[in-house]
Amino acid sequence: QVHLVESGGGSVQAGGSLTLSCEVSGDTASSYCMGWFRQAPGKWREGVASIVLDNATTYYADAVKDRFTISQDNAKKTLYLRMDSLKPEDTAMYYCAAETSPATQALGVSWACRVGRIGDFPHWGQGTQVTVSS
């Protein structure tokens, strides 16, 4: 079992920056892909960014490309999401997620880790709220 704990959310004005952190514990060796998704009230989960842990290949949603950066610190077992140039439409609960399914991995890591699948990853944290005011 993988245990994820997010932190770093808060309230900022449009144009500001935040960095979210996700501490990973438990069966970390089973994770091959991690990512962030967000969910605003009344909306479905939206994949934001993902990273293949072995080679650090990253994927981004069009809405956040060139503004958000996903990264990992293997020594600290921590995943980050640096968010710059924040917009009011970025307001949401942000969740860290991990994919561990060998069956899904067998279908191809690039497919398994794509942004559109992040909300389907089997392991999530409790979320951290990001609020951007105009």
PDB file of C-alpha atoms in Angstrom:
ATOM      1  CA  GLN A   1       0.000   0.000   0.000  1.00  0.00           C
ATOM      2  CA  VAL A   2       1.206   3.476  -0.872  1.00  0.00           C
ATOM      3  CA  HIS A   3       0.479   6.331   1.518  1.00  0.00           C
ATOM      4  CA  LEU A   4       0.421   9.909   0.198  1.00  0.00           C
ATOM      5  CA  VAL A   5       0.258  13.158   2.166  1.00  0.00           C
ATOM      6  CA  GLU A   6      -0.075  16.499   0.380  1.00  0.00           C
ATOM      7  CA  SER A   7       0.804  19.932   1.731  1.00  0.00           C
ATOM      8  CA  GLY A   8       1.520  23.436   0.492  1.00  0.00           C
ATOM      9  CA  GLY A   9      -1.903  24.604  -0.577  1.00  0.00           C
ATOM     10  CA  GLY A  10      -3.205  28.051   0.302  1.00  0.00           C
ATOM     11  CA  SER A  11      -4.745  31.264  -0.937  1.00  0.00           C
ATOM     12  CA  VAL A  12      -2.933  33.491  -3.416  1.00  0.00           C
ATOM     13  CA  GLN A  13      -3.765  36.292  -5.785  1.00  0.00           C
ATOM     14  CA  ALA A  14      -3.817  35.783  -9.524  1.00  0.00           C
ATOM     15  CA  GLY A  15      -0.308  35.774 -10.915  1.00  0.00           C
ATOM     16  CA  GLY A  16       1.139  34.321  -7.729  1.00  0.00           C
ATOM     17  CA  SER A  17       2.918  31.035  -7.128  1.00  0.00           C
ATOM     18  CA  LEU A  18       2.605  28.008  -4.881  1.00  0.00           C
ATOM     19  CA  THR A  19       4.531  24.779  -4.534  1.00  0.00           C
ATOM     20  CA  LEU A  20       2.657  21.668  -3.477  1.00  0.00           C
ATOM     21  CA  SER A  21       4.447  18.736  -1.870  1.00  0.00           C
ATOM     22  CA  CYS A  22       3.459  15.086  -1.600  1.00  0.00           C
ATOM     23  CA  GLU A  23       5.286  12.844   0.848  1.00  0.00           C
ATOM     24  CA  VAL A  24       5.262   9.188  -0.152  1.00  0.00           C
ATOM     25  CA  SER A  25       5.559   6.248   2.222  1.00  0.00           C
ATOM     26  CA  GLY A  26       4.704   2.571   2.338  1.00  0.00           C
ATOM     27  CA  ASP A  27       5.318   0.294  -0.649  1.00  0.00           C
ATOM     28  CA  THR A  28       7.024   2.993  -2.680  1.00  0.00           C
ATOM     29  CA  ALA A  29       8.856   0.459  -4.870  1.00  0.00           C
ATOM     30  CA  SER A  30       5.555  -0.521  -6.501  1.00  0.00           C
ATOM     31  CA  SER A  31       4.946   2.986  -7.872  1.00  0.00           C
ATOM     32  CA  TYR A  32       6.135   3.667 -11.416  1.00  0.00           C
ATOM     33  CA  CYS A  33       4.150   6.776 -12.157  1.00  0.00           C
ATOM     34  CA  MET A  34       2.847   9.643 -10.053  1.00  0.00           C
ATOM     35  CA  GLY A  35       0.865  12.751 -10.722  1.00  0.00           C
ATOM     36  CA  TRP A  36      -1.426  15.512  -9.580  1.00  0.00           C
ATOM     37  CA  PHE A  37      -5.076  15.955 -10.374  1.00  0.00           C
ATOM     38  CA  ARG A  38      -7.518  18.599  -9.191  1.00  0.00           C
ATOM     39  CA  GLN A  39     -11.202  18.795  -8.558  1.00  0.00           C
ATOM     40  CA  ALA A  40     -13.264  21.948  -8.271  1.00  0.00           C
ATOM     41  CA  PRO A  41     -16.769  21.944  -6.741  1.00  0.00           C
ATOM     42  CA  GLY A  42     -19.277  20.529  -9.187  1.00  0.00           C
ATOM     43  CA  LYS A  43     -16.598  19.449 -11.640  1.00  0.00           C
ATOM     44  CA  TRP A  44     -15.005  16.136 -12.490  1.00  0.00           C
ATOM     45  CA  ARG A  45     -11.404  15.274 -11.679  1.00  0.00           C
ATOM     46  CA  GLU A  46      -8.918  16.924 -14.014  1.00  0.00           C
ATOM     47  CA  GLY A  47      -5.427  15.544 -14.514  1.00  0.00           C
ATOM     48  CA  VAL A  48      -2.816  18.273 -14.172  1.00  0.00           C
ATOM     49  CA  ALA A  49       0.659  16.737 -14.471  1.00  0.00           C
ATOM     50  CA  SER A  50       2.314  13.333 -14.249  1.00  0.00           C
ATOM     51  CA  ILE A  51       5.826  11.945 -14.132  1.00  0.00           C
ATOM     52  CA  VAL A  52       7.348   8.556 -14.950  1.00  0.00           C
ATOM     53  CA  LEU A  53       9.486   7.814 -11.908  1.00  0.00           C
ATOM     54  CA  ASP A  54      12.206   5.809 -13.693  1.00  0.00           C
ATOM     55  CA  ASN A  55      13.149   8.365 -16.312  1.00  0.00           C
ATOM     56  CA  ALA A  56      11.427  11.603 -15.152  1.00  0.00           C
ATOM     57  CA  THR A  57       9.389  11.932 -18.348  1.00  0.00           C
ATOM     58  CA  THR A  58       6.656  14.457 -17.644  1.00  0.00           C
ATOM     59  CA  TYR A  59       3.211  15.109 -19.051  1.00  0.00           C
ATOM     60  CA  TYR A  60       1.055  18.210 -18.606  1.00  0.00           C
ATOM     61  CA  ALA A  61      -2.508  19.219 -19.266  1.00  0.00           C
ATOM     62  CA  ASP A  62      -2.777  21.971 -21.870  1.00  0.00           C
ATOM     63  CA  ALA A  63      -4.373  24.260 -19.282  1.00  0.00           C
ATOM     64  CA  VAL A  64      -1.232  24.292 -17.124  1.00  0.00           C
ATOM     65  CA  LYS A  65       1.559  23.756 -19.636  1.00  0.00           C
ATOM     66  CA  ASP A  66       4.371  26.318 -19.260  1.00  0.00           C
ATOM     67  CA  ARG A  67       2.962  27.401 -15.878  1.00  0.00           C
ATOM     68  CA  PHE A  68       3.214  24.260 -13.729  1.00  0.00           C
ATOM     69  CA  THR A  69       6.232  22.015 -13.170  1.00  0.00           C
ATOM     70  CA  ILE A  70       6.131  18.520 -11.688  1.00  0.00           C
ATOM     71  CA  SER A  71       9.275  17.086 -10.135  1.00  0.00           C
ATOM     72  CA  GLN A  72      10.442  14.398  -7.733  1.00  0.00           C
ATOM     73  CA  ASP A  73      13.062  14.107  -5.020  1.00  0.00           C
ATOM     74  CA  ASN A  74      13.808  10.416  -4.681  1.00  0.00           C
ATOM     75  CA  ALA A  75      15.967  10.846  -1.575  1.00  0.00           C
ATOM     76  CA  LYS A  76      13.136  12.629   0.229  1.00  0.00           C
ATOM     77  CA  LYS A  77      10.442  10.427  -1.347  1.00  0.00           C
ATOM     78  CA  THR A  78       8.570  13.584  -2.219  1.00  0.00           C
ATOM     79  CA  LEU A  79       6.680  14.713  -5.301  1.00  0.00           C
ATOM     80  CA  TYR A  80       6.312  18.426  -6.039  1.00  0.00           C
ATOM     81  CA  LEU A  81       4.098  20.631  -8.158  1.00  0.00           C
ATOM     82  CA  ARG A  82       5.421  24.132  -8.720  1.00  0.00           C
ATOM     83  CA  MET A  83       2.584  26.401  -9.852  1.00  0.00           C
ATOM     84  CA  ASP A  84       3.380  29.800 -11.361  1.00  0.00           C
ATOM     85  CA  SER A  85       1.196  32.468 -12.943  1.00  0.00           C
ATOM     86  CA  LEU A  86      -1.813  31.115 -11.104  1.00  0.00           C
ATOM     87  CA  LYS A  87      -5.268  31.956 -12.403  1.00  0.00           C
ATOM     88  CA  PRO A  88      -8.657  31.967 -10.638  1.00  0.00           C
ATOM     89  CA  GLU A  89      -9.620  28.928 -12.738  1.00  0.00           C
ATOM     90  CA  ASP A  90      -6.813  26.983 -11.034  1.00  0.00           C
ATOM     91  CA  THR A  91      -8.840  27.070  -7.809  1.00  0.00           C
ATOM     92  CA  ALA A  92      -9.516  23.489  -6.728  1.00  0.00           C
ATOM     93  CA  MET A  93      -8.584  20.734  -4.321  1.00  0.00           C
ATOM     94  CA  TYR A  94      -5.322  19.244  -5.538  1.00  0.00           C
ATOM     95  CA  TYR A  95      -4.569  15.563  -5.038  1.00  0.00           C
ATOM     96  CA  CYS A  96      -1.369  13.607  -5.362  1.00  0.00           C
ATOM     97  CA  ALA A  97      -1.805  10.156  -6.908  1.00  0.00           C
ATOM     98  CA  ALA A  98       0.287   7.067  -7.590  1.00  0.00           C
ATOM     99  CA  GLU A  99      -0.096   4.294 -10.168  1.00  0.00           C
ATOM    100  CA  THR A 100       1.085   0.862  -9.095  1.00  0.00           C
ATOM    101  CA  SER A 101      -0.865  -1.611 -11.223  1.00  0.00           C
ATOM    102  CA  PRO A 102       1.440  -4.063 -13.031  1.00  0.00           C
ATOM    103  CA  ALA A 103      -1.393  -4.874 -15.458  1.00  0.00           C
ATOM    104  CA  THR A 104      -1.699  -1.229 -16.442  1.00  0.00           C
ATOM    105  CA  GLN A 105       2.073  -0.874 -16.680  1.00  0.00           C
ATOM    106  CA  ALA A 106       2.136  -3.789 -19.111  1.00  0.00           C
ATOM    107  CA  LEU A 107      -0.032  -1.763 -21.487  1.00  0.00           C
ATOM    108  CA  GLY A 108       2.781   0.762 -21.790  1.00  0.00           C
ATOM    109  CA  VAL A 109       4.145   3.275 -19.312  1.00  0.00           C
ATOM    110  CA  SER A 110       3.499   6.292 -21.546  1.00  0.00           C
ATOM    111  CA  TRP A 111      -0.163   5.260 -21.810  1.00  0.00           C
ATOM    112  CA  ALA A 112      -0.434   4.394 -18.116  1.00  0.00           C
ATOM    113  CA  CYS A 113       1.041   7.712 -17.013  1.00  0.00           C
ATOM    114  CA  ARG A 114      -0.792  10.050 -19.357  1.00  0.00           C
ATOM    115  CA  VAL A 115      -2.503  13.061 -17.816  1.00  0.00           C
ATOM    116  CA  GLY A 116      -5.991  11.839 -18.682  1.00  0.00           C
ATOM    117  CA  ARG A 117      -5.545   8.767 -16.445  1.00  0.00           C
ATOM    118  CA  ILE A 118      -4.288  10.458 -13.275  1.00  0.00           C
ATOM    119  CA  GLY A 119      -7.745  10.534 -11.710  1.00  0.00           C
ATOM    120  CA  ASP A 120      -7.886   6.734 -12.158  1.00  0.00           C
ATOM    121  CA  PHE A 121      -4.632   6.037 -10.325  1.00  0.00           C
ATOM    122  CA  PRO A 122      -5.429   3.695  -7.422  1.00  0.00           C
ATOM    123  CA  HIS A 123      -3.710   5.633  -4.624  1.00  0.00           C
ATOM    124  CA  TRP A 124      -4.590   9.193  -3.605  1.00  0.00           C
ATOM    125  CA  GLY A 125      -3.787  11.548  -0.777  1.00  0.00           C
ATOM    126  CA  GLN A 126      -6.294  13.582   1.206  1.00  0.00           C
ATOM    127  CA  GLY A 127      -5.825  16.670  -0.965  1.00  0.00           C
ATOM    128  CA  THR A 128      -4.733  20.249  -0.381  1.00  0.00           C
ATOM    129  CA  GLN A 129      -6.854  23.286  -1.251  1.00  0.00           C
ATOM    130  CA  VAL A 130      -5.603  25.944  -3.655  1.00  0.00           C
ATOM    131  CA  THR A 131      -7.600  29.156  -3.932  1.00  0.00           C
ATOM    132  CA  VAL A 132      -6.664  31.867  -6.429  1.00  0.00           C
ATOM    133  CA  SER A 133      -8.398  35.222  -6.180  1.00  0.00           C
ATOM    134  CA  SER A 134      -8.648  37.771  -8.968  1.00  0.00           C
TER     135      SER A 134
END
